[in-house]
Amino acid sequence: MAQKPSIPKGTRDFLPDEVAKRNYIFDTIKASFRKYGFEPIETPSFELTSTLLGKYGEEGDQLMFKIFPRGNKLRPLLNATETTIDIISKELNIDYNTNKISDKALDKLTNVFVNRMAEEVLRYDLTVPFARFVVQHQNDLSFPFKRYQIQPVWRADRPQKGRYREFYQCDADVVGSDSLIYEVDFILLFDEVLSNLGLKDFTIKINNRKILAGISEVLNASDKIIDITVSLDKIDKIGVVGVKNELTKSGFSDSFIKKLEPLFDLRGSTKRKLKVITEYLANSNIGLEGVKELLKVIKMVQNLGLKNAKLEFDVTLARGLNYYTGAIFEVKANGVKMGSICGGGRYDDLTGVFGMKDMSGVGISFGADRIYDVLNELNLFPKNVDASLDVLFINFGEKEQDACLKFIKDLRANNISSEIYPSPVKVQKQMKYANDRGVKYIALVGEQELEQGVIELKNMQSGEQQTMSLEEIITHLTH
RNA sequence: GUGGUUGUAGCUCAGCUGGUUAGAGCGCCGGAUUGUGGUUCCGGAGGUCGCCGGUUCGAAACCGGUCUUCCACCCCA
């Protein structure tokens, strides 16, 4: 009995029309990346564990696909002495009578064996591998270095809407300059690409880590900033009272929450929010610097103008990736239930961990798969993206086939995609095949046409049909 | 990681409180139509009812486990 085939969860197959639509997205993004002066690079699908581990926080480490060691790399496992095994099994609470191990213990085992022994991991994003790339190739690059990169990344997450375990990121980054010009450029890039893809209603949210640092300074609680922003983010959902309750539950004192109070008023227009935050951060140098940077970027963007994007300051934008130090971006498509479709930010010292100091960088990422889902839901894909075969020749038999193959050679030389049905079966069947494939034209060359040296060309969409010479067909189809 | 949800033909799904041979639509194959598709009509093929175990005279249906799907939280693209 044949087994039913399947693919790992969180992964997908792509049919030809889906690939066509995806390529349309990739091509649109690439075209703009090039226009803004970015050059493509590629890096391997997997990296050394030491390169990636610890760069995304604890959560990231957990979500990384580890490559199980093989051969000699496995030797440490075998070298474990009986006493170490004994200690481990005691620690893990293995019941030798039932041989049962709890799920928690298994997770621990995974940690011990896989996390420590895996020397290679699938890449989790494109930014950290890029930092590694810059450090390794610094002598071959001129700075500021601008690169774009479109490759898949993997996360051992639990799939749900808009969340896959294998997906594409389309990144553009600049390293070697702290100029705010690039922040502005990236906002324009978001606007241009998403507008070109047909999106009309989307919001670019912007924040600055220095503002968040300023808030921690004012509150004198630098380690709590994430908790605070996560709660603040819920104001629209659960209201001020709900947020206060949640903060109390998280163990914050009433006096502390009182100090937070002015932040609950961060609502309304960006202009108003900026005013509130400026007052709040009056005594924090770093905070005010963040506000200054933000203001400058917003002003520059306003001067240049945006097509469709709304630019909005959002303090609750923290983004888990802990290497961001300046601007933080996130893009949401409005009117669709979907997480952020793009993200990005500035990192002052990403290459620092790899031994290269003072290389400020800033970058963005387009989530191609989520953009695909959004365009699909909003019906924004152009009709003609899945460019199929131009001409299919109907097969009438050996003699006709030879003539058709010559025609096909000429058509192809003129960049017109064409082929002949492989066997002289019933015309009806061949027509149906052409129809199913969405072929644009079919060509009929039977005994009669062969004698007269002509081709009967039928437009499959209109149903119109006319007799033409090969040259006429070529001019007809290339104009 | 936490909570919930789903699994019956290639696809979308029916299948009443357990009862004999498991259904529909779409798709597929053949014919009506020997040089004309997307419409119509006729006929046909296709299912260990996710998997393992249990309850029962009897299980697609009930129970347990497991995998899978989708969703929310968390996190993020």
XYZ file of C-alpha atoms (C1' of nucleotides) in Angstrom:
556
model
C 0.000 0.000 0.000
C 1.383 3.356 -1.057
C 1.963 5.744 1.794
C 0.311 9.123 1.661
C 3.055 11.666 1.096
C 3.269 14.848 3.139
C 5.666 17.654 3.950
C 6.953 18.908 7.315
C 4.628 21.235 9.156
C 5.093 24.914 8.492
C 6.513 24.252 5.008
C 4.802 24.597 1.639
C 4.932 23.465 -1.961
C 4.444 26.141 -4.598
C 2.475 25.525 -7.782
C 3.524 27.313 -10.994
C 1.000 30.140 -10.604
C 2.075 30.634 -6.994
C 5.735 30.788 -7.987
C 4.810 33.347 -10.640
C 3.122 35.499 -8.020
C 6.036 35.126 -5.612
C 8.509 36.073 -8.310
C 6.437 39.146 -9.030
C 6.946 40.183 -5.389
C 10.653 39.354 -5.410
C 11.182 41.177 -8.711
C 9.371 44.276 -7.479
C 11.457 44.363 -4.314
C 14.709 43.693 -6.178
C 14.048 46.443 -8.693
C 13.671 49.027 -5.926
C 16.632 47.709 -3.948
C 18.819 48.189 -7.019
C 17.362 51.597 -7.680
C 18.351 52.675 -4.173
C 21.914 51.468 -4.681
C 21.968 48.075 -2.979
C 23.967 45.151 -4.335
C 23.017 41.497 -3.930
C 24.974 38.982 -1.868
C 24.253 35.454 -0.691
C 25.327 33.522 2.391
C 25.023 29.810 3.276
C 21.779 28.301 4.540
C 23.458 27.204 7.736
C 26.055 28.833 9.932
C 28.260 27.766 12.782
C 26.317 27.579 16.019
C 28.793 29.948 17.620
C 27.928 32.604 15.020
C 24.193 32.649 15.692
C 23.597 31.350 19.199
C 22.887 34.068 21.744
C 22.313 36.793 19.141
C 18.522 36.733 19.277
C 17.918 36.236 22.966
C 16.802 33.080 24.693
C 13.650 32.743 22.601
C 15.628 32.901 19.393
C 18.033 30.213 20.553
C 15.080 27.972 21.257
C 13.573 28.537 17.820
C 16.750 27.796 15.913
C 16.891 24.577 13.895
C 19.932 22.676 15.072
C 21.709 20.258 12.801
C 22.287 17.001 14.602
C 25.967 16.035 14.686
C 27.159 12.993 12.771
C 30.092 10.601 12.768
C 33.023 11.606 14.910
C 31.145 14.600 16.258
C 28.978 12.122 18.106
C 31.874 10.636 20.059
C 31.435 12.775 23.178
C 28.046 11.125 23.605
C 29.620 7.669 23.694
C 32.392 8.839 25.983
C 29.939 9.691 28.695
C 30.820 7.490 31.618
C 28.306 5.505 33.523
C 28.393 7.939 36.408
C 27.569 10.918 34.192
C 24.703 8.957 32.688
C 23.645 8.144 36.208
C 23.755 11.785 37.240
C 21.824 12.828 34.166
C 19.135 10.200 34.665
C 18.759 11.167 38.303
C 18.481 14.789 37.318
C 15.922 13.924 34.661
C 13.883 11.704 36.983
C 13.860 8.683 34.748
C 11.718 5.916 36.168
C 13.523 2.712 35.218
C 10.521 0.529 35.966
C 8.302 2.167 33.401
C 11.089 3.770 31.394
C 9.030 6.919 31.347
C 10.637 10.309 30.927
C 8.659 13.482 31.380
C 8.377 15.971 28.509
C 10.254 18.523 30.580
C 13.082 16.095 31.041
C 13.177 15.470 27.299
C 13.472 19.193 26.665
C 16.357 19.260 29.085
C 17.945 16.356 27.259
C 17.589 18.256 24.005
C 19.340 21.164 25.609
C 22.183 19.041 26.874
C 22.824 16.983 23.762
C 21.605 18.904 20.762
C 22.229 22.482 21.779
C 25.676 21.748 23.091
C 26.702 19.325 20.399
C 25.194 20.848 17.272
C 27.998 22.699 15.569
C 25.763 23.997 12.809
C 22.356 25.681 12.764
C 20.028 26.815 9.989
C 20.044 30.586 9.698
C 17.357 32.362 11.696
C 17.469 35.655 9.840
C 19.701 37.438 7.329
C 21.047 40.229 9.515
C 23.412 38.356 11.816
C 24.885 36.293 8.970
C 25.376 39.609 7.161
C 27.296 41.019 10.126
C 29.522 37.946 10.021
C 29.943 38.462 6.282
C 30.994 42.086 6.713
C 33.610 41.258 9.323
C 35.040 38.418 7.269
C 35.197 40.352 4.009
C 35.956 43.826 5.338
C 39.029 44.160 3.130
C 36.986 43.566 -0.028
C 34.215 46.019 0.816
C 34.063 49.785 0.638
C 32.062 51.543 3.292
C 29.300 52.522 3.630
C 28.500 49.085 2.243
C 24.976 48.542 0.957
C 23.780 45.073 0.261
C 20.484 43.330 -0.387
C 19.786 39.667 0.181
C 16.755 37.542 -0.654
C 16.973 34.068 0.841
C 14.953 31.682 2.989
C 15.294 31.515 6.774
C 14.079 28.850 9.189
C 12.453 28.958 12.590
C 11.369 25.949 14.657
C 8.171 27.752 15.579
C 4.610 26.504 15.831
C 2.938 27.482 12.569
C -0.236 29.560 12.347
C -1.619 32.325 10.150
C 1.241 34.189 8.505
C 3.775 32.147 10.418
C 5.827 29.529 8.640
C 8.844 27.483 9.607
C 10.510 28.193 6.285
C 10.045 31.608 4.744
C 11.821 34.247 2.686
C 13.228 37.478 3.954
C 14.191 40.298 1.628
C 16.747 42.385 3.450
C 18.534 45.614 2.634
C 21.188 46.944 5.014
C 23.839 49.645 5.128
C 26.877 49.350 7.370
C 29.578 51.895 8.026
C 27.566 55.077 8.433
C 25.398 56.533 11.152
C 23.785 59.065 8.836
C 20.049 59.434 9.236
C 19.816 59.724 5.460
C 19.568 55.958 5.397
C 16.670 55.832 7.826
C 14.884 58.203 5.479
C 15.837 56.108 2.451
C 14.438 52.976 4.029
C 11.131 54.616 4.808
C 10.913 55.744 1.181
C 11.814 52.218 0.137
C 9.008 50.696 2.216
C 6.617 53.171 0.647
C 7.803 52.626 -2.908
C 7.869 48.827 -2.851
C 4.539 48.327 -1.111
C 2.874 50.966 -3.274
C 4.262 49.320 -6.408
C 2.771 46.052 -5.203
C -0.614 47.732 -5.137
C -0.998 48.265 -1.401
C -2.946 51.422 -0.660
C -3.390 51.357 3.088
C -0.406 50.583 5.270
C 1.343 52.154 8.227
C 5.072 52.478 8.797
C 5.546 52.537 12.545
C 8.710 54.112 13.805
C 10.331 54.343 17.195
C 13.797 54.818 18.614
C 15.558 52.612 21.124
C 17.059 55.730 22.696
C 13.558 56.859 23.615
C 12.995 53.510 25.279
C 16.345 53.846 27.035
C 15.250 57.319 28.160
C 12.049 55.933 29.614
C 14.036 53.333 31.560
C 16.304 56.100 32.775
C 13.388 58.201 33.991
C 11.909 55.151 35.708
C 15.268 53.859 36.833
C 14.352 50.373 35.626
C 16.305 49.408 32.517
C 15.462 45.712 32.702
C 11.713 46.273 32.726
C 11.389 48.254 29.508
C 10.157 45.290 27.445
C 7.449 44.406 29.981
C 6.360 48.022 30.023
C 6.107 48.411 26.246
C 4.290 45.094 25.893
C 1.697 46.335 28.378
C 1.467 49.803 26.844
C 0.831 48.171 23.481
C -2.399 46.728 24.845
C -3.951 50.083 25.788
C -6.207 50.084 22.722
C -7.290 46.524 23.423
C -7.856 46.419 27.186
C -7.848 50.096 28.173
C -5.819 52.014 30.730
C -7.399 50.145 33.632
C -6.644 46.786 32.058
C -3.037 47.748 31.498
C -2.700 48.908 35.111
C -4.134 45.608 36.324
C -1.740 43.692 34.180
C 1.221 45.698 35.457
C 0.141 45.067 39.028
C -0.122 41.374 38.258
C 3.388 41.436 36.810
C 4.580 42.651 40.198
C 4.921 46.385 39.625
C 4.256 48.588 42.657
C 1.536 51.240 42.668
C 4.097 54.013 43.012
C 5.946 52.689 39.974
C 2.768 52.550 37.909
C 2.071 56.120 38.953
C 5.374 57.177 37.448
C 4.289 55.509 34.230
C 1.014 57.383 34.138
C 1.978 60.102 31.608
C 2.808 57.391 29.077
C -0.801 56.174 29.082
C -1.578 59.465 27.396
C 0.596 58.669 24.368
C -2.259 58.645 21.897
C -3.536 60.569 18.939
C -1.365 62.142 16.262
C 2.366 61.613 15.996
C 2.860 65.302 16.682
C 0.947 65.084 19.950
C 2.703 61.901 21.008
C 6.074 63.492 20.386
C 5.107 66.434 22.574
C 4.053 64.155 25.419
C 7.198 62.071 25.236
C 9.468 65.128 25.041
C 8.018 66.416 28.295
C 8.311 62.995 29.883
C 11.967 62.681 28.905
C 12.946 66.238 29.888
C 15.633 64.966 32.267
C 17.042 62.192 30.098
C 19.788 63.098 27.649
C 19.631 59.820 25.821
C 15.862 60.011 25.603
C 15.912 63.507 24.165
C 18.535 62.449 21.648
C 16.175 59.725 20.496
C 13.371 62.229 20.097
C 15.673 64.533 18.151
C 16.673 61.773 15.741
C 13.084 60.741 15.277
C 11.954 64.272 14.597
C 14.690 64.811 12.047
C 13.801 61.642 10.155
C 10.102 62.435 10.166
C 10.732 65.957 8.908
C 12.976 64.799 6.093
C 10.428 62.218 5.013
C 7.669 64.805 5.112
C 9.682 67.076 2.859
C 10.150 64.325 0.309
C 6.603 62.996 0.541
C 5.187 59.465 0.628
C 2.932 57.774 -1.941
C 0.614 55.656 0.177
C 2.301 54.987 3.522
C 1.262 56.574 6.764
C 4.220 57.317 9.016
C 3.452 56.961 12.686
C 5.444 57.217 15.890
C 4.726 54.285 18.191
C 6.537 53.995 21.547
C 5.309 50.473 22.069
C 7.415 49.334 19.171
C 10.241 47.504 20.924
C 11.031 44.573 18.634
C 12.521 41.578 20.327
C 15.756 41.520 18.391
C 18.021 42.897 21.013
C 20.716 44.311 18.769
C 18.745 47.408 17.745
C 20.068 50.631 19.270
C 18.520 53.490 17.277
C 15.553 53.668 14.937
C 13.091 50.774 14.908
C 10.668 50.149 12.038
C 7.679 47.967 11.558
C 5.107 47.961 8.746
C 1.488 46.849 9.109
C -0.973 46.356 6.293
C -4.256 47.894 7.409
C -7.567 46.115 6.954
C -5.943 42.665 7.066
C -5.487 40.394 10.037
C -1.790 39.811 9.746
C 1.284 40.529 11.837
C 3.877 42.984 10.634
C 4.898 42.504 7.012
C 8.193 44.378 7.287
C 10.609 45.270 10.031
C 13.984 46.820 10.631
C 16.112 49.188 12.603
C 19.528 50.569 13.433
C 22.187 48.600 15.264
C 25.263 50.497 16.356
C 27.380 47.550 17.188
C 26.210 44.458 15.373
C 29.670 43.621 14.098
C 31.157 44.306 17.530
C 30.529 40.762 18.716
C 32.615 39.551 15.787
C 35.466 41.899 16.653
C 34.796 44.880 14.377
C 34.072 48.024 16.352
C 32.321 51.260 15.426
C 30.375 49.999 12.453
C 26.917 51.465 12.703
C 24.380 49.745 10.524
C 20.741 50.099 9.641
C 18.537 47.752 7.702
C 15.075 46.583 6.821
C 13.410 43.344 5.905
C 10.387 42.581 3.735
C 8.478 39.447 4.764
C 7.720 38.139 1.277
C 5.455 35.328 2.434
C 3.260 37.573 4.523
C 3.129 40.138 1.733
C 1.981 37.308 -0.533
C -0.817 36.417 1.873
C -1.871 40.054 2.159
C -1.909 40.653 -1.625
C -3.835 37.434 -2.089
C -6.419 38.359 0.525
C -6.873 41.843 -0.920
C -6.890 40.520 -4.474
C -4.053 42.791 -5.525
C -2.096 40.490 -7.817
C -2.164 41.675 -11.432
C -3.977 39.341 -13.818
C -1.027 38.664 -16.090
C 1.602 37.566 -13.577
C 1.459 33.884 -14.435
C 2.907 34.214 -17.920
C 2.227 30.860 -19.515
C 3.048 29.362 -22.900
C 2.494 31.659 -25.906
C 1.818 29.086 -28.611
C 0.942 25.400 -28.552
C 1.030 23.549 -31.875
C -1.550 20.849 -32.367
C 0.018 17.564 -33.363
C -1.522 16.027 -36.517
C 1.075 13.377 -37.241
C 4.689 12.830 -38.152
C 4.865 14.874 -41.346
C 3.099 17.883 -39.843
C 5.128 17.542 -36.657
C 8.431 17.995 -38.498
C 7.165 21.200 -40.075
C 5.890 22.474 -36.728
C 9.228 21.848 -35.032
C 10.853 24.163 -37.577
C 8.245 26.855 -36.921
C 8.782 26.448 -33.200
C 12.525 26.920 -33.595
C 11.925 30.259 -35.338
C 9.340 31.388 -32.798
C 11.663 30.598 -29.940
C 14.464 32.496 -31.687
C 12.111 35.468 -31.527
C 11.519 34.951 -27.821
C 8.039 33.542 -28.265
C 7.559 30.535 -26.010
C 6.163 27.640 -27.978
C 5.944 23.868 -28.119
C 4.048 21.074 -29.807
C 1.750 18.532 -28.199
C 3.831 15.362 -27.947
C 1.496 12.950 -29.765
C -1.170 13.105 -32.472
C -4.135 12.328 -30.233
C -7.631 13.723 -30.748
C -7.626 17.455 -31.407
C -10.254 17.859 -28.730
C -7.928 16.461 -26.113
C -5.075 18.686 -27.257
C -7.339 21.751 -27.119
C -8.419 20.876 -23.609
C -4.809 20.573 -22.554
C -4.047 24.007 -24.044
C -7.030 25.442 -22.248
C -6.073 23.947 -18.893
C -2.557 25.272 -19.204
C -3.791 28.748 -20.043
C -1.932 28.782 -23.355
C -2.460 32.080 -25.182
C -2.578 30.789 -28.781
C -2.817 27.463 -30.478
C -1.473 26.829 -33.940
C -2.956 24.330 -36.332
C -0.827 22.967 -39.128
C -2.579 20.076 -40.862
C -2.252 18.599 -44.311
C -3.917 21.540 -46.012
C -1.910 24.241 -44.229
C 1.250 22.273 -44.845
C 0.625 22.325 -48.589
C -0.018 26.050 -48.617
C 2.801 26.841 -46.178
C 0.526 28.673 -43.745
C -0.461 28.386 -40.087
C -3.910 28.599 -38.588
C -3.581 30.674 -35.397
C -6.304 30.685 -32.780
C -6.532 33.118 -29.887
C -7.666 31.005 -26.974
C -9.166 33.880 -25.093
C -11.276 35.476 -27.838
C -11.737 32.297 -29.838
C -10.794 34.162 -33.028
C -8.903 32.278 -35.639
C -6.994 33.338 -38.740
C -4.619 31.991 -41.340
C -1.171 33.563 -41.249
C 2.374 33.072 -42.402
C 5.097 32.459 -39.858
C 6.444 35.997 -40.350
C 3.010 37.468 -39.756
C 2.672 35.489 -36.563
C 6.043 36.683 -35.308
C 5.174 40.356 -35.899
C 1.704 39.784 -34.498
C 3.018 38.288 -31.255
C 5.998 40.554 -30.695
C 4.030 43.778 -30.993
C 6.232 26.881 25.189
C 0.456 27.544 26.900
C -4.792 26.956 25.493
C -8.267 25.427 21.897
C -9.555 23.143 17.076
C -9.437 19.725 12.864
C -8.694 14.870 10.229
C -14.130 10.696 5.654
C -12.470 10.022 -2.525
C -7.308 14.173 -5.898
C -10.128 18.910 -3.666
C -14.398 21.070 -0.581
C -17.422 18.718 2.642
C -22.357 15.497 4.218
C -22.883 11.078 7.214
C -29.084 11.983 12.593
C -28.669 9.493 19.807
C -23.140 3.355 17.487
C -26.578 -0.946 13.108
C -25.832 -4.317 7.374
C -22.998 -2.572 0.707
C -19.905 5.070 3.370
C -22.475 9.692 0.084
C -22.657 14.646 -2.755
C -20.452 18.587 -5.575
C -16.065 19.755 -8.098
C -11.956 17.402 -10.478
C -10.210 12.993 -13.261
C -10.946 9.123 -17.306
C -14.102 7.509 -21.559
C -18.142 8.638 -24.982
C -21.914 11.968 -27.577
C -18.258 15.175 -31.328
C -12.548 11.030 -36.770
C -9.634 19.432 -37.457
C -11.424 23.020 -32.483
C -11.142 24.126 -25.635
C -13.726 26.760 -21.640
C -21.035 25.099 -21.844
C -24.288 20.684 -21.923
C -25.667 15.368 -21.758
C -24.377 10.023 -20.814
C -21.136 6.414 -18.607
C -16.827 5.026 -15.478
C -12.721 4.705 -12.093
C -11.408 6.224 -7.264
C -12.029 5.470 0.122
C -7.345 0.172 5.317
C -13.233 6.928 7.295
C -5.210 10.139 9.994
C -2.555 6.165 12.916
C -2.376 2.730 17.368
C -5.103 0.650 21.174
C -9.776 0.097 24.101
C -15.369 -0.355 24.993
C -19.258 -3.236 22.207
C -22.711 -8.720 19.288
C -21.503 -4.505 16.088
C -17.339 1.709 15.634
C -16.380 6.611 10.492
C -19.322 7.789 14.988
C -17.926 6.456 21.999
C -13.092 6.423 25.218
C -7.476 6.820 25.662
C -2.960 7.822 23.292
C -0.317 9.687 19.106
C 0.492 12.434 14.699
C -1.625 16.236 11.654
C -4.469 20.889 10.382
C -6.016 25.527 11.641
C -6.556 29.454 15.383
C -5.440 32.518 19.786
C -1.570 33.779 23.410
C 3.763 34.369 23.432
C 7.095 35.901 19.883
C 7.778 37.534 15.194
C 8.348 38.256 8.840
